[in-house]
Short mmCIF file of C-alpha atoms in Angstrom, two decimals:
data_model
loop_
_atom_site.label_atom_id
_atom_site.label_comp_id
_atom_site.label_asym_id
_atom_site.label_seq_id
_atom_site.Cartn_x
_atom_site.Cartn_y
_atom_site.Cartn_z
CA MET A 1 -0.24 -0.06 -0.06
CA ARG A 2 1.28 3.53 -1.15
CA SER A 3 0.42 6.41 1.50
CA ILE A 4 -0.97 9.26 -0.85
CA GLY A 5 2.18 11.63 -0.32
CA GLU A 6 3.76 8.26 -1.88
CA MET A 7 1.33 7.61 -4.70
CA ALA A 8 1.90 11.65 -5.31
CA ARG A 9 5.91 10.86 -5.32
CA ASP A 10 6.01 8.19 -7.81
CA SER A 11 2.98 9.32 -9.66
CA GLY A 12 3.56 12.72 -10.79
CA LEU A 13 0.37 13.97 -9.61
CA SER A 14 0.21 16.45 -6.40
CA VAL A 15 -1.20 15.74 -3.35
CA SER A 16 -4.23 17.99 -3.76
CA ALA A 17 -4.68 16.42 -7.10
CA LEU A 18 -5.09 13.55 -5.56
CA ARG A 19 -7.78 14.74 -2.79
CA PHE A 20 -9.00 16.11 -6.23
CA TYR A 21 -9.99 13.32 -7.37
CA ASP A 22 -10.98 11.18 -4.55
CA ARG A 23 -13.88 13.71 -4.43
CA ALA A 24 -14.48 13.28 -7.54
CA GLY A 25 -14.69 9.68 -7.85
CA VAL A 26 -12.06 9.54 -10.34
CA LEU A 27 -9.14 7.87 -8.69
CA VAL A 28 -10.51 5.87 -4.82
CA PRO A 29 -7.98 5.22 -2.69
CA ALA A 30 -7.83 1.12 -1.87
CA TRP A 31 -8.55 2.22 2.02
CA VAL A 32 -9.29 5.30 4.30
CA ASP A 33 -8.34 5.26 7.43
CA PRO A 34 -11.27 5.49 9.36
CA VAL A 35 -10.13 7.48 12.37
CA SER A 36 -7.14 9.73 10.80
CA GLY A 37 -9.34 9.77 7.11
CA TYR A 38 -5.60 9.29 5.58
CA ARG A 39 -6.45 7.40 2.27
CA TRP A 40 -4.06 4.66 1.35
CA TYR A 41 -3.66 3.75 -2.29
CA ALA A 42 -3.24 -0.40 -3.81
CA PRO A 43 -0.03 -1.39 -5.68
CA GLY A 44 -1.76 -1.28 -9.35
CA GLN A 45 -3.43 1.92 -8.78
CA LEU A 46 -0.31 3.55 -9.44
CA ASP A 47 -0.42 2.77 -13.22
CA GLU A 48 -4.01 4.31 -13.28
CA ALA A 49 -2.54 7.15 -11.66
CA ARG A 50 0.07 7.45 -13.36
CA LEU A 51 -2.20 7.15 -16.69
CA LEU A 52 -4.45 9.00 -15.05
CA ALA A 53 -1.76 12.18 -15.16
CA ARG A 54 -0.64 11.52 -18.41
CA LEU A 55 -4.51 12.08 -19.36
CA ARG A 56 -4.73 16.01 -17.35
CA ARG A 57 -1.49 16.69 -19.42
CA ALA A 58 -2.87 16.09 -22.52
CA GLY A 59 -6.23 18.13 -20.94
CA MET A 60 -8.39 15.85 -21.97
CA PRO A 61 -11.72 16.12 -20.52
CA LEU A 62 -12.67 14.71 -16.12
CA ALA A 63 -15.75 12.82 -17.51
CA ASP A 64 -13.95 11.59 -20.02
CA ILE A 65 -10.76 10.46 -18.53
CA ARG A 66 -13.22 8.34 -15.76
CA LEU A 67 -14.32 6.28 -19.40
CA VAL A 68 -11.06 5.73 -20.12
CA LEU A 69 -9.95 4.27 -16.82
CA ALA A 70 -12.79 1.89 -16.39
CA GLY A 71 -12.30 0.74 -20.02
CA TRP A 72 -8.29 0.60 -19.65
CA THR A 73 -7.92 -2.52 -18.06
CA GLY A 74 -10.78 -4.73 -20.28
CA ALA A 75 -10.30 -6.27 -23.62
CA ASP A 76 -12.19 -4.43 -25.51
CA THR A 77 -10.60 -1.53 -25.56
CA ASP A 78 -12.25 0.00 -28.89
CA LEU A 79 -14.41 3.22 -26.95
CA VAL A 80 -10.49 3.92 -25.09
CA GLN A 81 -9.52 4.47 -28.64
CA GLN A 82 -12.25 6.90 -29.86
CA LEU A 83 -12.12 8.81 -26.36
CA LEU A 84 -8.46 9.42 -27.63
CA GLU A 85 -8.83 9.95 -31.39
CA ALA A 86 -12.06 12.47 -30.77
CA HIS A 87 -9.59 14.19 -27.68
CA LEU A 88 -6.88 14.40 -30.67
CA ARG A 89 -8.77 15.45 -33.28
CA ARG A 90 -10.75 18.88 -30.57
CA LEU A 91 -6.64 19.60 -29.66
CA GLU A 92 -5.92 19.71 -33.49
CA ARG A 93 -9.26 21.68 -33.96
CA GLY A 94 -8.18 24.23 -30.72
CA LEU A 95 -4.82 24.83 -32.41
CA ALA A 96 -5.61 25.64 -35.91
CA ASP A 97 -8.07 27.89 -34.11
CA ALA A 98 -5.57 29.18 -32.02
CA ARG A 99 -2.68 30.12 -35.11
CA GLY A 100 -5.23 31.38 -36.75
CA GLU A 101 -6.19 33.97 -34.50
CA PHE A 102 -2.48 34.90 -33.60
CA SER A 103 -1.94 35.41 -37.23
CA THR A 104 -4.76 37.89 -37.18
CA LEU A 105 -3.25 39.21 -33.80
CA ARG A 106 0.23 39.47 -35.10
CA ALA A 107 -1.38 41.41 -38.26
CA LEU A 108 -2.85 44.26 -35.67
CA LEU A 109 0.12 43.62 -33.35
CA ASP A 110 2.70 44.86 -36.87
CA ASP A 111 -0.02 48.19 -37.76
CA ARG A 112 -0.21 49.26 -33.87
CA GLU A 113 3.97 49.39 -34.52
CA LYS A 114 4.13 51.04 -37.32
CA SER A 115 1.58 54.32 -35.24
CA MET A 116 3.40 54.49 -31.69
CA THR A 117 6.39 55.95 -31.07
CA PRO A 118 8.66 54.80 -28.90
CA LEU A 119 9.63 56.75 -25.72
CA ARG A 120 12.83 55.13 -25.41
CA THR A 121 14.59 57.93 -27.95
CA ALA A 122 14.36 61.03 -26.04
CA THR A 123 16.95 62.50 -24.20
CA ALA A 124 17.55 63.54 -19.92
CA ARG A 125 19.98 63.90 -17.60
CA PRO A 126 18.20 63.92 -13.93
CA ALA A 127 20.03 63.77 -10.97
CA LEU A 128 19.51 61.19 -7.76
CA ALA A 129 20.33 60.77 -4.34
CA SER A 130 22.74 57.69 -4.37
CA SER A 131 21.54 55.61 -1.66
CA GLU A 132 18.00 55.70 -3.15
CA LEU A 133 18.79 54.79 -6.29
CA ALA A 134 20.42 51.06 -4.49
CA ALA A 135 17.88 50.66 -2.37
CA ALA A 136 15.37 51.02 -5.42
CA LEU A 137 17.58 48.40 -7.35
CA ASP A 138 18.08 46.13 -3.85
CA ALA A 139 13.66 46.23 -4.22
CA VAL A 140 12.99 45.40 -7.85
CA ARG A 141 16.57 43.66 -9.27
CA PHE A 142 14.33 40.02 -7.89
CA ALA A 143 12.24 40.13 -10.01
CA ALA A 144 14.26 40.34 -13.25
CA CYS A 145 13.61 37.97 -15.82
CA THR A 146 15.94 35.83 -16.99
CA ASP A 147 14.38 33.84 -19.75
CA PRO A 148 16.23 33.86 -23.36
CA GLU A 149 13.28 33.53 -24.75
CA LEU A 150 11.54 37.19 -23.12
CA PRO A 151 14.50 39.36 -24.22
CA MET A 152 12.45 42.35 -23.94
CA LEU A 153 11.69 41.87 -19.97
CA GLY A 154 15.56 40.48 -19.44
CA GLY A 155 16.19 44.08 -18.30
CA VAL A 156 14.94 47.25 -15.76
CA LEU A 157 12.46 49.34 -16.78
CA PHE A 158 13.87 52.93 -15.76
CA ASP A 159 10.71 55.25 -16.36
CA LEU A 160 11.51 58.37 -15.54
CA ASP A 161 8.30 60.82 -15.30
CA GLY A 162 8.46 64.66 -13.60
CA ASP A 163 10.00 64.37 -10.67
CA ALA A 164 10.13 60.42 -10.02
CA LEU A 165 12.03 57.22 -11.63
CA ARG A 166 10.78 54.26 -10.91
CA LEU A 167 12.71 51.08 -11.72
CA VAL A 168 10.25 48.61 -12.74
CA ALA A 169 11.19 44.32 -13.28
CA THR A 170 9.08 41.08 -13.81
CA ASP A 171 9.84 37.52 -14.62
CA ARG A 172 5.30 37.50 -15.60
CA TYR A 173 5.37 35.48 -12.09
CA ARG A 174 6.01 38.67 -10.29
CA LEU A 175 6.49 42.68 -10.42
CA ALA A 176 8.37 44.19 -8.55
CA VAL A 177 8.23 49.03 -8.06
CA ALA A 178 10.48 50.71 -6.56
CA ARG A 179 9.97 55.15 -6.79
CA VAL A 180 13.30 57.68 -6.81
CA PRO A 181 12.85 60.97 -6.24
CA VAL A 182 15.26 63.22 -8.77
CA THR A 183 15.83 66.65 -10.08
CA GLY A 184 16.70 68.47 -12.55
CA HIS A 185 14.13 66.84 -15.55
CA GLY A 186 11.63 69.15 -16.49
CA GLY A 187 11.47 67.41 -20.63
CA PRO A 188 9.17 64.42 -21.25
CA ARG A 189 8.56 61.55 -19.97
CA VAL A 190 11.81 59.08 -20.61
CA GLN A 191 11.54 55.32 -20.80
CA VAL A 192 14.26 52.59 -21.34
CA VAL A 193 14.98 48.74 -20.58
CA VAL A 194 18.08 48.91 -18.81
CA PRO A 195 20.23 45.05 -19.56
CA LEU A 196 20.80 43.32 -16.07
CA PRO A 197 24.79 43.65 -16.27
CA LEU A 198 24.70 47.20 -16.67
CA VAL A 199 21.59 47.47 -14.09
CA ASP A 200 24.70 44.65 -11.52
CA ALA A 201 27.25 47.74 -12.83
CA MET A 202 25.36 50.33 -11.31
CA ARG A 203 24.30 48.60 -7.98
CA ALA A 204 28.55 48.03 -7.67
CA LEU A 205 28.65 52.32 -7.91
CA VAL A 206 26.07 53.26 -6.07
CA GLY A 207 25.11 53.75 -2.11
CA GLY A 208 27.28 56.28 -0.99
CA THR A 209 26.22 59.69 0.07
CA GLU A 210 27.07 61.90 -2.79
CA PRO A 211 24.59 62.18 -5.61
CA VAL A 212 24.61 60.52 -8.76
CA ARG A 213 23.80 62.23 -12.21
CA LEU A 214 21.66 59.56 -14.53
CA ALA A 215 22.10 60.44 -18.27
CA VAL A 216 20.15 59.03 -21.04
CA ASP A 217 20.14 59.46 -24.50
CA GLY A 218 18.39 57.48 -27.11
CA ASP A 219 19.56 53.95 -26.00
CA ARG A 220 22.73 54.96 -24.13
CA VAL A 221 22.30 55.12 -20.70
CA THR A 222 25.37 56.88 -17.86
CA LEU A 223 25.21 56.41 -15.09
CA GLU A 224 27.68 59.21 -13.07
CA THR A 225 29.16 59.85 -9.54
CA GLY A 226 29.85 63.14 -8.02
CA GLY A 227 33.76 61.75 -7.50
CA GLY A 228 33.90 61.27 -11.75
CA ARG A 229 33.50 57.58 -11.61
CA GLN A 230 30.62 55.80 -14.34
CA VAL A 231 29.28 52.97 -16.08
CA ALA A 232 27.97 53.53 -19.00
CA GLY A 233 26.26 50.73 -21.49
CA GLN A 234 23.51 50.46 -24.23
CA SER A 235 20.21 50.52 -23.79
CA LEU A 236 17.68 47.61 -24.36
CA ASP A 237 15.76 47.61 -28.30
CA HIS A 238 12.31 46.92 -26.60
CA ASP A 239 9.62 48.25 -25.40
CA PHE A 240 8.62 47.10 -21.85
CA PRO A 241 5.06 46.81 -20.63
CA ASP A 242 2.36 48.71 -19.93
CA TYR A 243 3.24 48.58 -15.81
CA LEU A 244 0.08 50.70 -14.63
CA ARG A 245 -2.04 48.34 -15.71
CA LEU A 246 -0.33 45.44 -14.28
CA VAL A 247 -0.57 47.50 -10.61
CA SER A 248 -3.65 48.97 -11.11
CA LEU A 249 -5.19 45.62 -8.73
CA PRO A 250 -8.75 45.94 -7.43
CA ALA A 251 -7.67 46.57 -3.32
CA GLY A 252 -7.92 43.24 -0.77
CA ARG A 253 -7.40 42.36 3.05
CA ARG A 254 -4.29 44.03 3.73
CA ALA A 255 -1.74 43.56 7.45
CA VAL A 256 1.17 43.70 8.95
CA VAL A 257 3.93 41.27 9.87
CA ASP A 258 6.14 40.60 11.62
CA VAL A 259 9.16 39.70 8.26
CA ALA A 260 11.79 37.74 10.56
CA ALA A 261 8.62 35.63 11.91
CA PHE A 262 6.89 35.30 8.78
CA ARG A 263 9.22 34.14 6.93
CA GLU A 264 10.59 31.52 9.75
CA ALA A 265 6.74 30.73 9.22
CA VAL A 266 7.00 30.18 5.29
CA GLN A 267 10.35 28.31 5.00
CA GLU A 268 9.40 25.63 8.05
CA GLY A 269 6.01 25.74 7.90
CA PRO A 270 2.74 23.00 8.28
CA VAL A 271 4.06 19.82 6.41
CA ARG A 272 1.15 20.11 3.98
CA THR A 273 1.89 24.18 2.87
CA GLY A 274 4.33 22.81 0.32
CA GLU A 275 3.52 21.47 -2.83
CA VAL A 276 5.90 20.40 -5.41
CA ARG A 277 5.02 22.17 -8.03
CA GLU A 278 6.36 22.76 -12.57
CA GLN A 279 6.91 26.22 -14.07
CA ASP A 280 9.00 26.54 -16.84
CA GLY A 281 10.12 23.46 -16.85
CA ALA A 282 11.27 24.28 -13.01
CA VAL A 283 10.05 22.54 -9.98
CA PHE A 284 9.24 24.52 -7.15
CA ASP A 285 7.66 24.28 -3.63
CA VAL A 286 4.29 26.49 -3.42
CA SER A 287 3.13 27.95 0.55
CA VAL A 288 -0.87 28.88 1.18
CA ILE A 289 -1.07 31.89 3.09
CA GLY A 290 -4.42 33.32 4.61
CA ALA A 291 -5.85 35.09 7.31
CA GLY A 292 -6.67 33.38 10.44
CA ALA A 293 -9.32 34.05 12.82
CA ASP A 294 -7.80 37.32 14.35
CA GLY A 295 -7.13 38.78 11.30
CA ALA A 296 -3.07 37.86 11.14
CA VAL A 297 -1.68 36.34 8.21
CA GLN A 298 -0.28 32.59 8.47
CA VAL A 299 0.79 30.38 6.52
CA CYS A 300 -1.78 27.26 6.18
CA ASP A 301 -2.27 23.60 5.80
CA ASP A 302 -4.19 23.46 3.56
CA GLY A 303 -7.17 21.59 4.71
CA THR A 304 -8.95 19.54 7.72
CA ASP A 305 -9.80 16.27 6.56
CA GLY A 306 -6.72 13.69 8.07
CA ASP A 307 -4.11 14.40 4.66
CA GLY A 308 -4.98 18.02 4.25
CA GLY A 309 -7.81 18.28 1.86
CA VAL A 310 -8.86 21.70 0.73
CA ASN A 311 -11.93 23.41 2.95
CA GLY A 312 -12.36 26.19 0.33
CA ASN A 313 -11.17 28.91 2.05
CA GLY A 314 -11.26 31.63 -0.18
CA ASP A 315 -9.08 34.13 1.23
CA ARG A 316 -6.68 31.95 1.11
CA VAL A 317 -3.79 32.14 -1.71
CA ALA A 318 -0.79 30.30 -2.96
CA VAL A 319 2.56 31.12 -4.36
CA ASN A 320 5.52 30.38 -5.69
CA ARG A 321 7.46 30.16 -2.02
CA THR A 322 10.98 31.23 -2.97
CA PHE A 323 8.91 34.15 -4.43
CA LEU A 324 7.86 34.70 -1.27
CA LEU A 325 11.03 34.62 0.37
CA ASP A 326 12.43 37.48 -2.05
CA ALA A 327 9.98 39.84 -2.05
CA LEU A 328 10.44 39.22 1.61
CA ASP A 329 13.96 40.07 1.65
CA ALA A 330 13.49 43.47 -1.25
CA GLY A 331 10.98 44.36 1.06
CA ALA A 332 13.57 45.75 2.86
CA ARG A 333 11.99 46.18 6.46
CA ASP A 334 11.35 44.32 9.79
CA ARG A 335 7.36 45.29 9.00
CA LEU A 336 5.79 44.41 5.84
CA VAL A 337 1.83 44.52 4.59
CA LEU A 338 0.85 41.86 2.88
CA GLU A 339 -3.01 42.63 0.75
CA PHE A 340 -4.76 39.79 -0.49
CA GLY A 341 -8.70 39.80 -1.71
CA ALA A 342 -9.50 36.19 -4.39
CA PRO A 343 -7.24 32.92 -4.56
CA THR A 344 -6.83 33.95 -8.21
CA ALA A 345 -5.50 37.62 -7.99
CA PRO A 346 -1.73 38.91 -6.76
CA VAL A 347 -0.19 39.13 -3.71
CA ALA A 348 1.05 42.17 -2.39
CA ILE A 349 3.88 42.99 -1.03
CA ARG A 350 4.32 46.49 0.17
CA ARG A 351 6.07 48.51 2.63
CA PRO A 352 4.27 50.44 5.59
CA ASP A 353 6.07 53.76 5.15
CA ASP A 354 6.65 53.59 1.17
CA GLU A 355 3.49 52.95 -0.99
CA ASP A 356 5.30 53.82 -3.82
CA THR A 357 8.01 51.05 -3.00
CA PHE A 358 5.68 47.17 -3.73
CA SER A 359 6.31 43.84 -5.29
CA LEU A 360 3.34 41.72 -6.71
CA LEU A 361 2.83 37.63 -6.74
CA MET A 362 0.94 35.67 -9.09
CA PRO A 363 -1.28 33.10 -7.59
CA VAL A 364 -0.06 29.34 -8.04
CA ARG A 365 -3.68 27.80 -8.79
CA LEU A 366 -3.53 24.24 -6.93
CA ASP A 367 -5.08 21.25 -8.39
CA GLY A 368 -8.50 21.00 -7.38
#
């Protein structure tokens, strides 16, 4: 007999997925402990679980999966063959439809590109505090994208507008924003995406008490200290997404957390809090956070039954555990504000003394 944890490890299905398929009557454990509610699976159920995992990865509807599992070991496999072929045809039709829609979208995008004027062609030479720029770079650097297939996100956006420079970074799953006051900029809005090697060189240069000057001349970006030291390089030849749309979120529940205590709770949280997931080929742990009865944020167990079944609490949200720890570190405060709403909405990590510096974590969908 296999425990639910062993079955999850050997089959490729998460623990929460196995619970869901049990409740749905698709893969019912061979025995459930009447006292603890813990699920146990017979040896022969491993092959069924692996088959189920393959069918779900292929996107087969649950109703069809039930029939495939029911007919898989039978002598007459005609129904199974027909279900597989029907699903393959649906996928092929869906792919053909998607290709058509993407062709239309590319044509629309080409038309938009011809009519738009980029903000990265202007010039500017604002002055700013070295220590404040260092703190802003530390607040956003962790969220920058390192995926070679998305080079337009492989840097930090420097968005200079009025008396402020905003730094923005995102890798799609998290986004960080920081604001630095500037002087000496009276021109139009300027945006450049500074590549990560240049960002890191800037960070190595700043941090002292002297002011620094940022110079943007077309695609050339230079940072110079009062002592004459400087770093310079070329900006990325890409436009950054409209981050103002990404941070316009409905207000959620806010709670102040003690960072040291909460960080320890995330790292050493309940056994059932972390679930191994895969995203873009990378395996990561998931933490579920939510509000307790007293309104305080806590790391949650994801269920109430003997092996942690989901309890359906709408105030709970799952996030990448490493990303959450990174955001807590980047917050650089002893106390931070966590804001979260629906399980499908991003989690915001804010500084209590600085509303302009924050990060967002995209939620992780838990199976079932």
